Coordinates of C-alpha atoms in Angstrom, one line a residue:
Chain A
M64 CA 122.3 67.5 -10.2
K65 CA 125.2 69.0 -8.7
A66 CA 124.6 67.7 -5.2
I67 CA 124.2 64.1 -6.4
A68 CA 127.3 64.5 -8.2
L69 CA 129.4 65.7 -5.2
K70 CA 127.7 62.9 -2.8
L71 CA 128.7 60.3 -5.5
C72 CA 132.3 62.0 -5.1
S73 CA 132.6 61.4 -1.4
V74 CA 131.0 58.2 -1.1
T75 CA 133.3 56.5 -4.0
G76 CA 136.1 58.0 -2.4
M77 CA 136.9 60.1 -5.0
K78 CA 137.3 63.4 -3.1
W79 CA 139.2 64.7 -6.1
G80 CA 136.1 64.8 -8.1
I81 CA 134.6 67.5 -5.9
P82 CA 136.6 70.5 -7.6
F83 CA 135.9 69.1 -11.1
V84 CA 131.8 69.1 -10.0
K85 CA 132.2 72.4 -8.5
L86 CA 134.5 74.0 -11.7
F87 CA 131.6 72.9 -14.0
S88 CA 129.1 74.6 -12.3
G89 CA 131.4 77.8 -12.2
E90 CA 132.2 78.3 -8.7
E91 CA 135.3 80.1 -8.0
V92 CA 137.0 78.8 -11.0
L93 CA 140.8 79.7 -9.7
E94 CA 140.1 78.3 -6.2
Q95 CA 139.2 75.2 -7.8
L96 CA 141.7 74.9 -10.2
K97 CA 144.0 75.2 -7.2
E98 CA 142.2 72.4 -5.4
I99 CA 142.7 70.0 -8.5
W100 CA 146.5 70.8 -8.9
G101 CA 146.4 69.5 -5.4
T102 CA 144.3 66.7 -5.5
V103 CA 144.5 65.4 -9.1
G104 CA 147.6 67.2 -10.5
I105 CA 150.3 66.1 -7.8
P106 CA 149.4 62.2 -7.6
L107 CA 149.5 62.3 -11.4
I108 CA 152.5 63.2 -11.4
A109 CA 153.8 60.3 -9.3
I110 CA 151.9 58.1 -11.0
V111 CA 153.4 58.7 -14.3
T112 CA 156.9 59.1 -12.6
F113 CA 156.4 55.7 -11.4
L114 CA 155.2 54.2 -14.3
L115 CA 158.2 55.7 -16.2
I116 CA 160.6 54.4 -13.8
W117 CA 158.7 50.8 -13.9
H118 CA 158.9 51.2 -18.0
F119 CA 162.7 51.8 -18.1
G120 CA 163.6 49.5 -15.0
A121 CA 161.9 46.7 -16.2
K122 CA 163.8 46.5 -19.5
Q123 CA 167.2 46.1 -17.5
I124 CA 166.2 42.9 -15.6
D125 CA 165.9 39.4 -17.4
T126 CA 164.4 36.4 -15.8
S127 CA 163.8 32.9 -16.9
L128 CA 160.3 34.1 -18.2
G129 CA 162.1 36.6 -20.5
Q130 CA 162.1 40.7 -19.8
V131 CA 160.1 41.8 -16.8
P132 CA 157.1 43.3 -18.2
G133 CA 156.7 47.1 -18.2
P134 CA 153.1 48.4 -18.0
A135 CA 152.4 48.4 -21.5
M136 CA 152.7 44.5 -21.6
V137 CA 150.8 43.9 -18.3
W138 CA 148.1 46.6 -19.8
E139 CA 148.0 44.1 -23.1
Q140 CA 147.4 41.5 -20.5
T141 CA 144.9 43.1 -18.6
K142 CA 143.1 43.1 -22.2
A143 CA 143.9 39.7 -23.1
L144 CA 142.5 38.4 -20.0
W145 CA 139.4 40.2 -20.3
A146 CA 138.9 38.8 -24.4
E147 CA 139.6 35.3 -22.7
H148 CA 136.4 35.8 -20.7
V149 CA 134.4 37.0 -23.4
D150 CA 135.5 34.5 -25.3
E151 CA 134.7 32.0 -22.7
R152 CA 131.3 32.9 -22.3
I153 CA 130.4 32.9 -25.8
K154 CA 131.7 29.3 -25.7
A155 CA 129.6 28.4 -23.0
D156 CA 126.6 30.3 -24.5
E157 CA 127.0 28.2 -27.9
F158 CA 127.1 25.0 -25.8
Y159 CA 124.3 25.5 -24.1
A160 CA 122.3 26.6 -27.4
R161 CA 123.4 23.4 -28.5
Q162 CA 122.7 21.4 -25.8
D163 CA 119.0 22.9 -25.9
A164 CA 118.9 22.4 -29.5
R165 CA 120.0 18.9 -29.5
N166 CA 117.5 17.8 -26.5
A167 CA 114.7 19.9 -28.1
A168 CA 114.9 17.9 -31.4
K169 CA 115.2 14.4 -29.1
L170 CA 111.8 15.6 -27.5
A171 CA 110.5 16.2 -31.0
K172 CA 111.1 12.6 -32.3
N173 CA 110.1 11.1 -28.9
P174 CA 108.4 13.0 -25.7
N175 CA 109.7 10.3 -23.3
A176 CA 113.4 10.6 -24.4
N177 CA 115.9 10.6 -21.4
I178 CA 117.1 14.4 -21.5
R179 CA 120.7 15.0 -20.2
V180 CA 121.6 18.4 -19.3
V181 CA 125.2 19.1 -18.8
D182 CA 126.9 22.3 -17.1
Y183 CA 129.5 23.5 -19.3
T184 CA 132.9 22.6 -18.4
G185 CA 135.3 25.0 -19.6
K186 CA 138.0 26.6 -17.1
P187 CA 137.4 29.4 -15.1
T188 CA 138.0 33.1 -16.8
Y189 CA 140.2 35.4 -14.5
I190 CA 136.8 37.2 -13.6
D191 CA 135.1 34.2 -12.3
Q192 CA 138.6 33.7 -10.3
I193 CA 137.8 37.3 -8.9
F194 CA 134.5 36.4 -8.3
T195 CA 135.6 33.2 -6.5
S196 CA 138.0 35.2 -4.3
L197 CA 135.5 37.6 -3.4
K198 CA 133.1 34.9 -2.3
T199 CA 135.8 33.1 -0.4
V200 CA 137.1 36.4 1.6
F201 CA 133.5 37.4 2.5
M202 CA 132.9 33.8 3.6
G203 CA 136.0 34.0 5.8
F204 CA 135.0 37.2 6.9
L205 CA 131.5 36.1 7.9
I206 CA 133.1 33.7 10.1
A207 CA 135.6 35.4 11.4
S208 CA 133.0 38.2 12.6
L209 CA 130.7 35.3 14.1
I210 CA 133.3 34.4 16.2
A211 CA 135.0 37.5 17.1
L212 CA 131.9 39.6 17.7
P213 CA 130.6 37.7 20.7
I214 CA 133.9 36.5 22.0
G215 CA 135.0 40.6 21.9
I216 CA 131.4 41.3 23.6
I217 CA 132.0 39.3 26.6
C218 CA 135.9 40.0 26.7
G219 CA 135.1 43.4 27.3
L220 CA 132.4 43.0 29.8
S221 CA 134.3 40.9 32.0
K222 CA 137.7 41.7 32.9
K223 CA 138.2 38.1 34.2
I224 CA 137.4 36.4 30.7
M225 CA 139.5 38.9 28.9
Q226 CA 142.3 38.0 31.4
A227 CA 141.9 34.2 30.7
L228 CA 141.8 34.8 27.0
N229 CA 144.4 37.5 26.4
P230 CA 147.6 35.4 26.1
M231 CA 146.0 33.3 24.0
I232 CA 144.8 35.9 21.5
Q233 CA 148.2 37.7 21.9
V234 CA 149.8 34.6 20.8
F235 CA 147.4 33.4 17.7
K236 CA 147.0 36.7 16.6
P237 CA 150.3 37.1 14.7
V238 CA 150.5 33.8 13.1
S239 CA 150.7 33.6 9.5
P240 CA 147.9 32.1 7.1
L241 CA 150.7 30.0 5.5
A242 CA 151.2 28.2 9.1
W243 CA 147.6 27.8 9.8
L244 CA 146.5 26.2 6.1
P245 CA 148.0 22.9 6.6
I246 CA 146.4 22.3 9.9
V247 CA 143.1 23.5 8.7
T248 CA 143.6 21.6 5.8
M249 CA 144.1 18.4 7.5
I250 CA 141.3 18.9 10.0
V251 CA 138.7 20.0 7.2
S252 CA 139.8 17.0 5.3
A253 CA 139.0 14.5 8.3
V254 CA 135.9 16.4 9.0
Y255 CA 134.2 17.5 5.9
V256 CA 134.0 14.0 4.5
T257 CA 131.1 14.3 2.7
N258 CA 132.0 16.5 -0.5
D259 CA 128.8 16.5 -1.9
G260 CA 129.6 19.3 -4.3
W261 CA 127.8 21.9 -1.9
L262 CA 131.0 23.8 -0.8
E263 CA 134.1 22.8 -2.3
K264 CA 136.6 21.6 0.2
S265 CA 139.2 24.1 -1.1
F266 CA 136.7 26.7 -0.8
I267 CA 136.0 25.9 3.2
I268 CA 140.0 25.6 3.9
S269 CA 140.9 29.0 2.1
A270 CA 137.8 30.4 4.1
I271 CA 138.8 29.5 7.8
T272 CA 142.3 30.3 6.9
V273 CA 141.5 34.0 6.2
S274 CA 139.3 33.6 9.2
L275 CA 141.7 32.7 11.3
C276 CA 144.1 35.5 10.5
S277 CA 141.2 38.4 10.3
L278 CA 139.2 37.8 13.5
W279 CA 141.9 39.1 15.8
A280 CA 141.5 42.7 14.4
T281 CA 137.6 42.4 15.2
L282 CA 138.0 40.4 18.6
I283 CA 140.5 43.2 20.2
N284 CA 138.5 46.1 19.1
T285 CA 135.2 45.0 20.1
A286 CA 136.4 44.0 23.5
L287 CA 138.4 47.6 23.8
G288 CA 135.1 49.4 22.6
V289 CA 132.9 47.6 25.3
S290 CA 135.3 48.0 28.0
S291 CA 136.3 51.4 27.7
V292 CA 132.3 52.7 27.2
N293 CA 132.1 56.3 28.4
E294 CA 131.8 56.4 32.4
D295 CA 128.8 58.8 32.4
Y296 CA 127.0 56.3 30.2
I297 CA 127.6 53.5 32.7
N298 CA 126.7 55.7 35.4
V299 CA 123.7 57.1 33.6
A300 CA 122.8 52.9 33.2
K301 CA 123.6 52.5 36.8
V302 CA 121.1 55.3 38.0
L303 CA 118.4 54.0 35.7
Q304 CA 118.9 50.2 37.2
L305 CA 118.9 49.3 33.4
S306 CA 119.2 45.3 33.4
P307 CA 122.0 43.4 32.2
T308 CA 121.0 42.8 28.5
K309 CA 119.1 46.4 28.4
K310 CA 122.4 48.1 29.4
T311 CA 124.4 45.6 26.7
F312 CA 121.9 46.0 23.7
K313 CA 121.0 49.9 24.5
I314 CA 123.7 51.4 25.5
V315 CA 127.3 49.4 25.6
L316 CA 126.7 48.0 22.1
P317 CA 125.5 51.5 20.4
A318 CA 128.5 53.2 22.1
T319 CA 130.9 50.6 20.7
L320 CA 129.7 50.4 17.1
P321 CA 132.3 53.1 15.8
L322 CA 135.2 50.7 17.2
I323 CA 133.5 47.4 16.0
F324 CA 133.5 48.9 12.5
T325 CA 137.0 49.9 12.7
G326 CA 137.9 46.5 13.9
L327 CA 135.9 44.6 11.0
R328 CA 137.1 46.7 8.6
I329 CA 141.0 46.0 9.6
S330 CA 139.7 42.3 9.7
L331 CA 138.5 42.6 6.0
G332 CA 141.5 44.1 4.8
V333 CA 143.6 41.7 6.5
G334 CA 141.4 38.8 4.8
W335 CA 141.7 40.1 1.6
M336 CA 145.2 40.2 1.9
V337 CA 146.1 36.6 3.6
L338 CA 143.4 35.5 1.1
I339 CA 146.0 35.2 -1.7
A340 CA 148.6 33.3 0.2
A341 CA 145.5 31.1 1.0
E342 CA 144.0 30.4 -2.2
M343 CA 147.6 29.7 -3.7
L344 CA 148.3 26.7 -1.5
A345 CA 144.7 25.6 -0.8
Q346 CA 144.4 25.8 -4.8
N347 CA 141.0 27.3 -4.1
P348 CA 140.2 28.4 -7.9
G349 CA 140.5 32.0 -7.2
L350 CA 143.1 35.0 -8.0
G351 CA 145.4 33.0 -5.3
K352 CA 145.3 30.2 -7.5
F353 CA 145.7 32.0 -10.6
V354 CA 149.1 33.6 -9.9
W355 CA 150.4 30.1 -8.9
D356 CA 149.0 28.4 -12.1
E357 CA 151.1 31.5 -13.7
F358 CA 153.9 31.2 -11.9
Q359 CA 154.2 27.1 -12.6
N360 CA 153.0 27.9 -16.4
G361 CA 156.1 29.9 -17.0
S362 CA 155.1 31.3 -20.6
S363 CA 156.4 34.8 -21.3
Q364 CA 153.3 36.5 -20.5
S365 CA 153.0 34.9 -16.9
L366 CA 154.8 37.7 -15.0
A367 CA 152.7 40.2 -17.1
R368 CA 149.5 38.3 -15.8
I369 CA 150.4 38.1 -12.1
M370 CA 151.1 42.0 -12.4
V371 CA 147.6 42.3 -13.5
A372 CA 146.5 40.5 -10.8
V373 CA 148.6 42.2 -8.4
F374 CA 146.6 45.6 -9.4
T375 CA 143.4 43.7 -9.2
V376 CA 144.0 42.9 -5.7
G377 CA 145.1 46.1 -4.6
I378 CA 141.7 47.9 -6.6
I379 CA 139.5 45.5 -5.1
G380 CA 141.3 45.9 -1.7
F381 CA 140.7 49.7 -2.0
I382 CA 137.0 49.1 -3.0
L383 CA 136.3 46.9 0.2
D384 CA 137.9 49.2 2.4
R385 CA 135.5 51.9 1.1
I386 CA 132.6 50.2 1.3
M387 CA 133.4 49.7 5.4
V388 CA 134.2 53.2 5.7
E389 CA 131.0 54.0 4.6
L390 CA 129.2 51.1 6.4
Q391 CA 131.2 53.0 9.3
K392 CA 129.7 56.3 8.5
L393 CA 126.1 54.8 8.5
V394 CA 125.8 53.2 12.0
S395 CA 128.4 55.5 13.5
F396 CA 126.9 58.7 15.7
D397 CA 129.9 60.6 15.6
K398 CA 130.8 61.2 11.9
K399 CA 133.8 63.2 12.7
T400 CA 135.8 59.9 13.9
I401 CA 135.8 58.5 10.8
A402 CA 139.2 58.9 8.2
Chain B
M307 CA 98.2 74.9 36.2
S308 CA 101.4 76.9 37.2
E309 CA 99.8 79.3 39.5
I310 CA 98.8 76.4 41.6
A311 CA 102.1 74.7 42.0
I312 CA 103.7 78.1 42.9
K313 CA 104.8 78.0 46.5
E314 CA 103.4 80.8 48.9
A315 CA 106.2 83.2 49.9
P316 CA 108.1 80.1 51.9
I317 CA 110.3 82.7 54.1
A318 CA 111.2 79.8 56.6
T319 CA 112.5 80.5 59.7
E320 CA 114.5 78.0 61.9
K321 CA 111.3 76.6 63.6
E322 CA 109.4 76.1 60.2
I323 CA 112.3 74.4 58.9
S324 CA 112.8 71.9 61.6
D325 CA 109.1 71.0 61.7
K326 CA 109.5 70.0 58.1
K327 CA 110.1 66.2 57.0
V328 CA 114.1 65.2 56.6
M329 CA 114.5 63.9 53.1
L330 CA 118.2 63.6 53.3
D331 CA 120.2 62.8 56.4
I332 CA 123.8 62.4 55.8
K333 CA 125.4 61.0 59.3
D334 CA 129.5 61.0 60.3
L335 CA 130.1 60.4 56.4
T336 CA 133.6 59.6 55.8
K337 CA 135.2 58.8 52.4
I338 CA 139.0 57.4 52.5
Y339 CA 140.6 56.6 48.9
T340 CA 143.6 54.1 49.5
T341 CA 146.6 55.2 47.1
P342 CA 149.9 53.9 46.9
K343 CA 151.2 56.6 49.4
G344 CA 148.6 56.0 51.8
E345 CA 145.3 56.6 53.0
Y346 CA 143.6 59.8 51.7
V347 CA 140.6 61.1 53.9
V348 CA 138.6 63.1 51.3
L349 CA 135.5 63.8 53.8
E350 CA 135.9 63.2 57.4
K351 CA 132.5 63.2 59.7
L352 CA 130.4 65.1 57.5
N353 CA 127.0 65.6 58.9
L354 CA 124.3 67.1 56.9
Q355 CA 120.3 67.6 56.6
V356 CA 118.6 68.5 54.0
M357 CA 114.5 68.8 54.3
K358 CA 112.2 67.8 51.7
E359 CA 111.4 70.0 49.3
E360 CA 114.5 72.2 50.0
F361 CA 117.1 73.3 47.7
I362 CA 120.4 73.4 48.5
S363 CA 123.7 74.4 47.2
I364 CA 127.1 73.0 47.7
I365 CA 130.2 75.5 47.2
G366 CA 133.6 75.1 47.7
H367 CA 136.8 74.7 46.1
S368 CA 137.6 72.4 43.5
G369 CA 138.8 69.2 44.8
C370 CA 137.4 69.8 48.1
G371 CA 135.0 66.6 48.0
K372 CA 131.8 68.1 46.7
S373 CA 131.4 65.6 43.8
T374 CA 132.5 63.0 45.9
L375 CA 129.5 63.9 48.5
L376 CA 127.1 63.8 45.6
T377 CA 128.3 60.4 43.8
M378 CA 128.1 58.7 47.3
I379 CA 124.6 60.1 47.6
A380 CA 124.0 59.2 43.8
G381 CA 125.1 55.5 45.2
L382 CA 128.0 55.9 42.2
N383 CA 130.7 56.1 44.9
D384 CA 131.0 53.4 48.0
I385 CA 130.8 55.1 51.3
S386 CA 133.7 54.5 53.7
E387 CA 131.9 55.3 57.2
G388 CA 129.0 56.6 58.4
E389 CA 125.9 56.5 56.4
I390 CA 123.3 58.5 54.4
L391 CA 119.8 58.0 54.8
L392 CA 117.1 59.0 51.9
D393 CA 113.4 59.1 53.4
G394 CA 114.8 57.1 56.1
K395 CA 116.2 54.4 54.1
P396 CA 119.9 54.1 53.8
I397 CA 121.8 54.5 50.2
T398 CA 123.4 51.1 49.2
K399 CA 123.5 51.9 45.5
P400 CA 122.1 54.1 42.8
G401 CA 118.8 54.0 41.6
P402 CA 116.1 56.4 40.1
D403 CA 115.0 57.6 42.8
R404 CA 117.6 60.1 42.6
G405 CA 117.7 61.9 39.3
V406 CA 121.3 62.9 38.6
V407 CA 122.2 65.6 36.2
F408 CA 125.8 65.3 35.4
Q409 CA 128.6 67.9 34.5
S410 CA 128.4 66.6 30.9
P411 CA 124.9 66.1 29.5
S412 CA 126.0 62.3 29.5
L413 CA 123.2 62.0 26.6
F414 CA 123.0 59.1 24.2
P415 CA 124.0 60.6 21.2
W416 CA 122.9 57.7 19.2
M417 CA 119.2 58.3 20.5
T418 CA 116.8 61.1 20.0
A419 CA 115.9 63.6 23.0
L420 CA 112.8 61.7 23.3
E421 CA 114.5 58.3 23.5
N422 CA 117.0 59.6 26.2
V423 CA 114.5 60.6 28.3
L424 CA 111.8 57.7 27.7
L425 CA 114.9 55.4 28.9
G426 CA 114.6 56.3 32.3
V427 CA 110.7 56.6 32.4
E428 CA 110.3 53.2 30.8
Q429 CA 112.2 52.1 34.0
V430 CA 110.4 54.1 36.7
F431 CA 106.9 53.6 35.2
P432 CA 107.1 50.1 33.5
H433 CA 103.1 49.5 33.9
G434 CA 101.9 52.6 32.5
S435 CA 100.9 52.2 28.8
K436 CA 103.5 53.3 26.0
N437 CA 101.6 56.3 25.1
D438 CA 101.6 57.7 29.1
R439 CA 105.3 57.3 29.3
L440 CA 105.9 59.1 26.1
D441 CA 103.4 62.1 27.5
I442 CA 105.8 62.3 30.4
C443 CA 108.9 62.7 28.4
K444 CA 106.9 65.3 26.1
Y445 CA 105.6 67.3 28.9
Y446 CA 109.3 67.7 30.7
L447 CA 110.9 68.3 27.2
D448 CA 108.4 70.5 26.7
K449 CA 108.8 72.0 29.8
V450 CA 112.8 72.7 29.3
G451 CA 112.1 74.2 26.1
L452 CA 112.7 71.6 23.9
G453 CA 108.9 71.2 22.4
D454 CA 110.4 71.3 18.5
A455 CA 113.1 68.7 19.2
F456 CA 111.8 65.6 20.5
N457 CA 113.2 63.7 17.4
K458 CA 116.8 65.2 16.9
K459 CA 119.5 63.0 17.9
A460 CA 121.1 63.9 20.8
S461 CA 124.5 64.6 18.8
E462 CA 122.8 67.0 16.5
L463 CA 122.1 68.9 20.0
S464 CA 124.3 72.0 21.3
Q465 CA 125.5 71.6 24.6
G466 CA 123.1 73.8 26.3
M467 CA 120.2 72.0 24.6
Q468 CA 121.8 68.8 25.5
Q469 CA 121.9 69.8 29.0
R470 CA 118.3 70.6 28.9
V471 CA 117.5 67.4 27.7
G472 CA 119.6 65.8 31.2
I473 CA 117.4 68.0 33.4
A474 CA 114.1 67.1 32.0
R475 CA 115.6 63.4 32.2
A476 CA 116.3 63.8 35.5
F477 CA 112.7 65.1 36.3
A478 CA 110.8 62.5 34.6
L479 CA 111.9 60.2 36.4
K480 CA 110.0 61.9 39.8
P481 CA 113.0 61.4 42.0
K482 CA 112.8 61.6 45.7
I483 CA 115.8 64.0 45.2
L484 CA 117.3 65.6 42.5
L485 CA 121.4 65.6 42.4
L486 CA 123.0 68.3 40.2
D487 CA 126.8 67.8 40.0
E488 CA 128.0 71.6 38.5
P489 CA 125.3 71.0 35.8
F490 CA 126.1 74.1 34.0
G491 CA 129.9 74.2 34.4
M492 CA 130.7 73.4 30.9
L493 CA 128.1 76.2 29.3
D494 CA 129.1 79.7 28.5
S495 CA 127.7 82.5 30.7
L496 CA 124.6 83.4 28.4
T497 CA 123.5 79.8 28.3
R498 CA 124.3 79.0 32.1
A499 CA 121.7 81.9 33.2
E500 CA 119.1 80.7 30.4
L501 CA 119.6 77.0 32.1
Q502 CA 119.2 78.0 35.6
D503 CA 115.8 79.9 34.8
V504 CA 114.6 76.9 33.3
L505 CA 115.9 74.7 36.2
L506 CA 114.2 77.0 38.8
E507 CA 111.0 77.1 36.9
V508 CA 110.5 73.3 36.5
W509 CA 111.8 73.0 40.0
N510 CA 109.2 75.4 41.4
K511 CA 106.4 73.3 39.9
E512 CA 107.8 70.0 41.3
N513 CA 108.9 70.8 44.6
I514 CA 111.3 68.0 44.5
T515 CA 114.3 68.2 47.2
A516 CA 117.5 69.2 45.3
I517 CA 121.3 69.7 45.8
A518 CA 123.2 71.2 43.5
I519 CA 126.9 71.6 43.4
T520 CA 128.9 74.3 42.2
H521 CA 131.7 76.8 42.5
D522 CA 129.9 79.7 40.8
V523 CA 129.1 82.3 44.0
D524 CA 125.6 83.6 42.3
E525 CA 124.6 80.5 41.0
S526 CA 124.5 79.3 44.6
I527 CA 122.7 81.9 45.6
F528 CA 120.0 82.4 42.9
L529 CA 119.3 78.4 43.3
A530 CA 119.1 77.6 46.6
D531 CA 117.5 78.1 50.2
R532 CA 120.5 77.4 51.9
V533 CA 124.1 77.4 50.9
I534 CA 126.5 74.9 52.1
M535 CA 130.4 75.6 52.5
M536 CA 132.6 72.6 52.2
T537 CA 135.9 73.4 53.7
S538 CA 139.0 72.7 51.6
G539 CA 140.0 68.9 51.3
P540 CA 141.4 66.8 52.8
R541 CA 139.2 65.9 55.6
A542 CA 136.5 68.5 54.5
V543 CA 133.4 68.8 56.3
V544 CA 130.4 71.1 56.4
G545 CA 132.5 74.8 56.9
D546 CA 129.3 77.5 57.3
I547 CA 125.6 77.5 56.1
L548 CA 124.0 80.3 54.8
E549 CA 120.1 80.6 54.6
I550 CA 118.8 82.7 51.3
P551 CA 115.1 83.3 52.6
L552 CA 114.6 85.2 49.3
E553 CA 111.1 84.7 47.8
R554 CA 110.1 82.0 45.3
P555 CA 109.8 82.2 42.4
R556 CA 112.9 84.2 41.9
T557 CA 113.9 86.1 39.0
R558 CA 117.6 86.9 38.4
R559 CA 116.6 90.7 38.4
E560 CA 114.9 90.8 41.9
V561 CA 117.6 88.7 43.6
I562 CA 120.4 90.7 42.3
E563 CA 118.5 93.8 43.3
H564 CA 117.6 92.6 46.7
P565 CA 119.0 94.6 49.6
D566 CA 120.6 91.2 51.1
Y567 CA 122.1 89.9 47.9
Y568 CA 125.7 91.3 48.3
H569 CA 125.8 90.5 51.9
Y570 CA 125.0 86.9 51.0
R571 CA 127.7 87.3 48.2
G572 CA 130.3 88.8 50.7
H573 CA 129.5 86.0 53.3
L574 CA 130.4 83.2 50.6
I575 CA 133.2 85.2 49.0
N576 CA 134.7 85.7 52.5
F577 CA 134.4 82.0 53.5
L578 CA 135.9 81.2 50.2
E579 CA 138.8 83.2 50.4
H580 CA 139.5 82.2 54.0

């Protein structure tokens, strides 16, 4: 039981839970209290201070949308957004129930009746938008990885190819998503004309923009990892006369995995960060669009709702990072090097 | 099994050695590194012959070029001038006919001890059955004292254990010659002595020609039939050769208590100090 709880704490990145678990199991109470003060007490004081400064500072500023919201208002809106979500779900359920009842009645009257099944068309709720954003970022991340990993490996293996591609990599790497978006929009619009509803155009545009910004970290880390594999490993491969494929898959890639995962982790972080900007402009129905719509809407709650989005983005970004760290630990042979 | 393989008191005289087949023939070997400051000659016209089934150790000061010599025999380092013949054929590139034990164990940490050995065995015996190959790996891992650690990840083994796997990996290739590049240099003295015993134990059974680089005087005497003393670089050559005609199999105690031991030791230290 205790072991499970401790494992859970470290996997979720909540290291501060560890002394609590130990405290409840009666392990060196004074030691644990000290530990708790350090890991929980001090950050808690900082957070409370931040909330107080925010609370009183916010009151000083009046915007065209009213006073800057304080923590209390943001919390209100968090609850309101959740309530809207629940409401919308109830409405959707009722709609489907009505539709089913209507169709059943029709069929009872005439078994050959023409049945129409329609999707509920309510507006996406905040929770829906979070999931759209997650889908988009994973799509973008997937595209980025599919491009960056092979190119990174090839760059790492061949110095000449690295020299050929390096200038382009260095030039494209710092470009903002806002610059890529119009170009991607025009190209996707020109190429992806079917629009059969399988994938929304705006979804593809945001995903590709995310890829263009996030693939560089993976590419560079992979190339660096592959090109800097321990000299001894390469010597062993030479002595054993391993074939190039065997050398790549049995030695170079396993040796590079930790760095590849560092790259993937940065890529996912960058992707999530630029996603909001991409969605805002591409009007992909995700968190970015939510922020943009609230900004355009300009009601008295808008700023508070945007702040909810800020925290959501932050917390989800943190969770994604933790997931990547755990994956990295899973595949890495040297557990000590991972933060 | 063990009794059969033990050599019968091979106190080789000069004549007997010259009758034996030459396994490794190094002729006028020169290594030149081009540096921004001009050419740096590490080895200049170095000559050395190693007989079949002979164990030699090479001793010399750090930076004298002994590792360069070994990596050239291994084929990992280009030859500037001269040539190295292994069993009559010139060396051009690395290959599994020369088993190398590196100073750092150089195991692949994501593989188990068994997989590390198997990787080489698969290359050398591609035609045998999978079970045959596994048996070879297990035999040598067992011989180096890792019979119960086949499936341990290399990263979980201590440095001494890792080097045992390194030794097993080299022997399992059934190489023509074994190249040991300061194989115990990174180990503490207790582990070092243990591994010297392990190495000699396996070697006594296999009778593979072996070259060990070391800068430990006692190690060089304990392991070798001949100790090659290299002059300090640049332009290093073989400065002196000392025959160690002690009986095999050797035990540490017998070697240390042998009346000639301090004479050998004195000879080597005298060379190194001048």
